[in-house]
Amino acid sequence: MTAFAFSVVLFAAVLHATWNAVVKGGADKLLTTILVTACAALIAALALPFLPAPAKESWPFIGASALLQVLYFCLVARTYRIADMSQTYPLMRGSAPLIVAAMGALFFGVVFTPTAWLGIAIICAGIISMAIFAHGQDKKGVVLALLNAAVIAGYTLIDGQGVRLSRAPAAYTLLIFLFTGVPLLAWAMCRRRAAVKGYFAANWHLGMAGGFGTVASYGLALWAMTVAPVAVVAALRETSIVFGLILSGLVLRERISPSRVVAACIIAIGAGVLRLA
């Protein structure tokens, strides 16, 4: 992985942690999530006419990824409604690279260097240890976070293949967000029209910040997958937990224990090892 790609993925990690903090900090987690995805869909709709269309071979991957993204955002909203971000975010983001790496090696013939595997292992160990040392975690929140980790791994593998086939990473990414945000917004307007209008009017600025963050974060990560192994990018992107930890403490005012700080340092070491891969 080049220094530029490494920096891009780290920036994507910052953006990812930021939009998650936006959702967690929202008064209504579901409506905040739908607001973020709706703004992401708006950004996509405005940009797509100026971009070349993805190759037809990638469209099945776009559809499959959008379906999983809808499930992903619903699970994010549900998880943050019942549990702390600083506890469940590590589980959601930390378990996914293990699944991605295992599936990539078993079914896609991906081969990694020993250094890359070491970096992946250290990052995952740090994130998972952060979850293990968490106290007072709601069991249902843990189950939902682990379920979402499987969803994350699923769309990561799908997009790792699809974006390579698309030959148009930007358009590929934006179409996914368009096909994710539109059905979620349509559902909300059918079920909670009055609440949606009032909530969106009061919180549109948060939606735009979160929408930009999620589009840019995932788009940059997908670009990185075109120049580096999928599991390596997925693992490095999980350094977002370090930034998520900072936001949880400074912005969301969640309790940050010493064990979580140690786990964050382990993640940083793993990122350094990956840089050498």
Short mmCIF file of C-alpha atoms in Angstrom, two decimals:
data_model
loop_
_atom_site.label_atom_id
_atom_site.label_comp_id
_atom_site.label_asym_id
_atom_site.label_seq_id
_atom_site.Cartn_x
_atom_site.Cartn_y
_atom_site.Cartn_z
CA MET A 1 0.00 0.00 0.00
CA THR A 2 1.39 3.40 -1.01
CA ALA A 3 1.70 6.34 1.38
CA PHE A 4 -1.03 8.20 -0.52
CA ALA A 5 -3.49 5.29 -0.35
CA PHE A 6 -2.66 4.85 3.33
CA SER A 7 -3.45 8.52 4.03
CA VAL A 8 -6.68 8.39 2.02
CA VAL A 9 -7.96 5.40 4.00
CA LEU A 10 -7.13 7.09 7.31
CA PHE A 11 -9.04 10.20 6.23
CA ALA A 12 -11.96 7.97 5.28
CA ALA A 13 -11.79 6.51 8.79
CA VAL A 14 -12.12 10.00 10.32
CA LEU A 15 -15.16 10.75 8.16
CA HIS A 16 -16.76 7.42 9.04
CA ALA A 17 -16.42 8.00 12.77
CA THR A 18 -17.83 11.50 12.36
CA TRP A 19 -21.07 10.51 10.66
CA ASN A 20 -21.58 7.73 13.21
CA ALA A 21 -21.26 10.34 15.96
CA VAL A 22 -23.87 12.44 14.16
CA VAL A 23 -26.31 9.52 14.24
CA LYS A 24 -25.54 8.62 17.85
CA GLY A 25 -25.96 12.24 18.94
CA GLY A 26 -29.32 12.67 17.20
CA ALA A 27 -32.49 12.93 19.27
CA ASP A 28 -34.19 10.32 17.06
CA LYS A 29 -31.62 7.77 15.90
CA LEU A 30 -33.75 6.33 13.09
CA LEU A 31 -34.78 9.70 11.65
CA THR A 32 -31.20 10.97 11.95
CA THR A 33 -29.99 7.91 10.03
CA ILE A 34 -32.61 8.42 7.33
CA LEU A 35 -31.72 12.12 7.15
CA VAL A 36 -28.06 11.23 6.63
CA THR A 37 -28.85 8.67 3.93
CA ALA A 38 -31.30 11.05 2.23
CA CYS A 39 -28.64 13.78 2.08
CA ALA A 40 -26.15 11.23 0.75
CA ALA A 41 -28.67 10.27 -1.94
CA LEU A 42 -29.13 13.95 -2.82
CA ILE A 43 -25.37 14.40 -3.20
CA ALA A 44 -25.30 11.31 -5.40
CA ALA A 45 -28.19 12.50 -7.58
CA LEU A 46 -26.49 15.86 -8.17
CA ALA A 47 -23.13 14.35 -9.07
CA LEU A 48 -24.09 11.29 -11.13
CA PRO A 49 -25.09 13.16 -14.36
CA PHE A 50 -21.48 14.37 -14.65
CA LEU A 51 -19.88 10.95 -14.26
CA PRO A 52 -19.48 8.03 -16.66
CA ALA A 53 -21.81 5.12 -15.92
CA PRO A 54 -20.36 1.97 -14.35
CA ALA A 55 -19.85 -1.02 -16.61
CA LYS A 56 -22.90 -3.23 -16.91
CA GLU A 57 -21.06 -6.13 -15.26
CA SER A 58 -21.04 -4.20 -11.99
CA TRP A 59 -24.77 -3.43 -11.75
CA PRO A 60 -25.73 -6.69 -9.97
CA PHE A 61 -23.10 -5.84 -7.37
CA ILE A 62 -24.58 -2.34 -6.99
CA GLY A 63 -28.04 -3.79 -6.35
CA ALA A 64 -26.80 -6.37 -3.85
CA SER A 65 -24.70 -3.80 -2.01
CA ALA A 66 -27.61 -1.33 -1.79
CA LEU A 67 -29.83 -3.98 -0.22
CA LEU A 68 -27.20 -4.71 2.42
CA GLN A 69 -26.60 -1.00 2.99
CA VAL A 70 -30.29 -0.48 3.78
CA LEU A 71 -30.07 -3.25 6.37
CA TYR A 72 -26.81 -1.81 7.67
CA PHE A 73 -28.20 1.68 8.29
CA CYS A 74 -31.30 0.27 9.99
CA LEU A 75 -29.11 -1.79 12.30
CA VAL A 76 -26.90 1.23 13.05
CA ALA A 77 -29.94 3.24 14.12
CA ARG A 78 -31.31 0.42 16.24
CA THR A 79 -27.95 -0.32 17.88
CA TYR A 80 -27.23 3.29 18.81
CA ARG A 81 -30.72 3.65 20.25
CA ILE A 82 -30.01 1.08 22.94
CA ALA A 83 -26.22 1.12 23.44
CA ASP A 84 -23.18 3.44 23.59
CA MET A 85 -21.24 4.14 20.42
CA SER A 86 -17.95 3.62 22.27
CA GLN A 87 -19.01 0.07 23.11
CA THR A 88 -20.84 -1.16 20.00
CA TYR A 89 -18.83 0.67 17.33
CA PRO A 90 -15.75 -1.51 18.08
CA LEU A 91 -17.84 -4.66 17.69
CA MET A 92 -19.41 -3.55 14.41
CA ARG A 93 -16.20 -2.32 12.85
CA GLY A 94 -13.74 -4.67 14.52
CA SER A 95 -15.31 -8.00 13.67
CA ALA A 96 -15.88 -7.21 10.00
CA PRO A 97 -12.21 -7.35 8.84
CA LEU A 98 -11.83 -10.84 10.27
CA ILE A 99 -14.83 -11.99 8.25
CA VAL A 100 -13.63 -10.15 5.13
CA ALA A 101 -10.15 -11.66 5.36
CA ALA A 102 -11.47 -15.17 5.93
CA MET A 103 -14.00 -14.97 3.10
CA GLY A 104 -11.49 -13.37 0.75
CA ALA A 105 -8.94 -16.10 1.35
CA LEU A 106 -11.49 -18.94 1.15
CA PHE A 107 -13.62 -17.88 -1.82
CA PHE A 108 -11.73 -15.21 -3.79
CA GLY A 109 -8.21 -16.59 -3.73
CA VAL A 110 -6.74 -13.47 -2.10
CA VAL A 111 -3.16 -13.93 -0.87
CA PHE A 112 -1.68 -11.61 1.76
CA THR A 113 1.87 -11.05 2.92
CA PRO A 114 2.78 -12.07 6.49
CA THR A 115 3.16 -8.40 7.41
CA ALA A 116 -0.32 -7.59 6.12
CA TRP A 117 -1.79 -10.48 8.09
CA LEU A 118 0.04 -9.29 11.20
CA GLY A 119 -1.33 -5.79 10.79
CA ILE A 120 -4.86 -7.10 10.28
CA ALA A 121 -4.55 -9.32 13.37
CA ILE A 122 -3.23 -6.51 15.59
CA ILE A 123 -5.94 -4.07 14.53
CA CYS A 124 -8.68 -6.62 15.05
CA ALA A 125 -7.23 -7.68 18.42
CA GLY A 126 -7.21 -4.07 19.57
CA ILE A 127 -10.77 -3.38 18.52
CA ILE A 128 -12.15 -6.62 19.88
CA SER A 129 -10.30 -6.15 23.19
CA MET A 130 -11.94 -2.75 23.47
CA ALA A 131 -15.31 -4.44 23.24
CA ILE A 132 -14.35 -7.19 25.69
CA PHE A 133 -13.32 -4.72 28.38
CA ALA A 134 -16.48 -2.67 27.99
CA HIS A 135 -18.75 -2.72 31.02
CA GLY A 136 -22.51 -2.62 31.26
CA GLN A 137 -23.02 -3.50 27.60
CA ASP A 138 -26.57 -4.37 26.76
CA LYS A 139 -26.71 -7.94 25.43
CA LYS A 140 -29.14 -7.02 22.70
CA GLY A 141 -26.82 -4.25 21.58
CA VAL A 142 -23.95 -6.75 21.34
CA VAL A 143 -26.04 -9.10 19.21
CA LEU A 144 -27.10 -6.29 16.89
CA ALA A 145 -23.53 -5.01 16.59
CA LEU A 146 -22.20 -8.47 15.69
CA LEU A 147 -25.01 -8.97 13.20
CA ASN A 148 -24.11 -5.68 11.58
CA ALA A 149 -20.47 -6.76 11.41
CA ALA A 150 -21.58 -9.63 9.17
CA VAL A 151 -23.54 -7.18 7.03
CA ILE A 152 -20.50 -4.91 6.77
CA ALA A 153 -18.33 -7.84 5.72
CA GLY A 154 -20.93 -8.82 3.13
CA TYR A 155 -21.11 -5.49 1.35
CA THR A 156 -17.34 -4.99 1.67
CA LEU A 157 -16.71 -8.21 -0.24
CA ILE A 158 -19.40 -7.40 -2.80
CA ASP A 159 -18.06 -3.91 -3.40
CA GLY A 160 -14.48 -5.08 -3.49
CA GLN A 161 -15.39 -7.08 -6.58
CA GLY A 162 -18.01 -4.72 -7.99
CA VAL A 163 -15.92 -1.57 -7.94
CA ARG A 164 -13.14 -3.29 -9.88
CA LEU A 165 -15.62 -4.39 -12.54
CA SER A 166 -17.28 -0.97 -12.72
CA ARG A 167 -14.25 0.90 -14.08
CA ALA A 168 -15.98 3.95 -12.56
CA PRO A 169 -15.48 3.93 -8.77
CA ALA A 170 -17.13 7.31 -8.14
CA ALA A 171 -20.32 6.50 -10.05
CA TYR A 172 -20.44 3.02 -8.53
CA THR A 173 -20.31 4.49 -5.03
CA LEU A 174 -22.87 7.19 -5.67
CA LEU A 175 -25.37 4.79 -7.20
CA ILE A 176 -25.20 2.67 -4.06
CA PHE A 177 -26.01 5.67 -1.90
CA LEU A 178 -28.79 6.74 -4.23
CA PHE A 179 -30.40 3.28 -4.14
CA THR A 180 -29.96 3.17 -0.36
CA GLY A 181 -31.28 6.61 0.57
CA VAL A 182 -34.34 6.71 -1.68
CA PRO A 183 -36.14 3.63 -0.28
CA LEU A 184 -35.35 4.61 3.31
CA LEU A 185 -36.73 8.11 2.75
CA ALA A 186 -39.80 6.72 0.96
CA TRP A 187 -40.50 4.41 3.89
CA ALA A 188 -40.13 7.25 6.39
CA MET A 189 -42.45 9.54 4.41
CA CYS A 190 -45.10 6.82 4.27
CA ARG A 191 -44.90 5.93 7.95
CA ARG A 192 -43.88 9.17 9.72
CA ARG A 193 -44.46 12.02 7.28
CA ALA A 194 -45.19 14.75 9.84
CA ALA A 195 -42.28 13.79 12.08
CA VAL A 196 -39.93 13.57 9.11
CA LYS A 197 -40.74 17.07 7.87
CA GLY A 198 -40.26 18.69 11.27
CA TYR A 199 -37.13 16.74 12.14
CA PHE A 200 -35.51 17.33 8.77
CA ALA A 201 -36.24 21.07 8.90
CA ALA A 202 -34.57 21.37 12.30
CA ASN A 203 -31.60 19.09 11.64
CA TRP A 204 -30.82 19.42 7.92
CA HIS A 205 -27.32 20.73 8.65
CA LEU A 206 -26.47 17.56 10.57
CA GLY A 207 -27.86 15.51 7.71
CA MET A 208 -25.67 17.26 5.17
CA ALA A 209 -22.57 16.82 7.33
CA GLY A 210 -23.36 13.17 7.89
CA GLY A 211 -24.34 12.60 4.27
CA PHE A 212 -21.11 14.07 2.98
CA GLY A 213 -19.14 12.09 5.56
CA THR A 214 -20.63 8.74 4.65
CA VAL A 215 -20.39 9.29 0.88
CA ALA A 216 -16.81 10.53 1.00
CA SER A 217 -15.73 7.90 3.52
CA TYR A 218 -17.05 4.93 1.57
CA GLY A 219 -16.08 6.37 -1.78
CA LEU A 220 -12.47 6.85 -0.71
CA ALA A 221 -12.38 3.35 0.75
CA LEU A 222 -13.73 1.85 -2.49
CA TRP A 223 -11.14 3.75 -4.48
CA ALA A 224 -8.45 2.32 -2.21
CA MET A 225 -9.77 -1.18 -2.92
CA THR A 226 -8.87 -0.68 -6.58
CA VAL A 227 -5.20 -0.22 -5.71
CA ALA A 228 -4.78 -2.41 -2.60
CA PRO A 229 -6.13 -5.74 -1.26
CA VAL A 230 -9.71 -5.51 0.02
CA ALA A 231 -8.98 -7.00 3.46
CA VAL A 232 -6.01 -4.67 4.01
CA VAL A 233 -8.14 -1.60 3.20
CA ALA A 234 -11.01 -2.90 5.34
CA ALA A 235 -8.73 -3.49 8.30
CA LEU A 236 -6.95 -0.15 8.05
CA ARG A 237 -10.27 1.65 7.76
CA GLU A 238 -11.18 0.21 11.14
CA THR A 239 -8.79 2.69 12.71
CA SER A 240 -11.94 4.82 12.64
CA ILE A 241 -12.50 3.36 16.10
CA VAL A 242 -9.66 5.52 17.40
CA PHE A 243 -11.37 8.62 16.08
CA GLY A 244 -14.73 7.28 17.22
CA LEU A 245 -13.31 6.89 20.72
CA ILE A 246 -12.21 10.53 20.72
CA LEU A 247 -15.59 11.75 19.46
CA SER A 248 -17.43 9.55 21.98
CA GLY A 249 -15.57 11.17 24.84
CA LEU A 250 -15.28 14.78 23.69
CA VAL A 251 -18.56 15.23 21.81
CA LEU A 252 -20.94 12.56 23.10
CA ARG A 253 -19.55 12.66 26.66
CA GLU A 254 -19.37 8.90 27.01
CA ARG A 255 -17.09 7.38 29.66
CA ILE A 256 -13.66 6.45 28.29
CA SER A 257 -11.95 3.83 30.44
CA PRO A 258 -8.16 3.17 30.52
CA SER A 259 -8.73 -0.22 28.86
CA ARG A 260 -10.27 1.52 25.86
CA VAL A 261 -7.28 3.83 25.59
CA VAL A 262 -4.93 0.83 25.62
CA ALA A 263 -7.00 -0.87 22.94
CA ALA A 264 -6.83 2.29 20.83
CA CYS A 265 -3.02 2.24 21.09
CA ILE A 266 -3.00 -1.38 19.91
CA ILE A 267 -5.04 -0.33 16.89
CA ALA A 268 -2.57 2.46 16.12
CA ILE A 269 0.31 -0.03 16.25
CA GLY A 270 -1.56 -2.32 13.88
CA ALA A 271 -2.04 0.59 11.46
CA GLY A 272 1.70 1.19 11.53
CA VAL A 273 2.40 -2.46 10.72
CA LEU A 274 -0.08 -2.34 7.84
CA ARG A 275 1.75 0.71 6.49
CA LEU A 276 4.82 -1.47 6.06
CA ALA A 277 2.92 -4.22 4.19
#
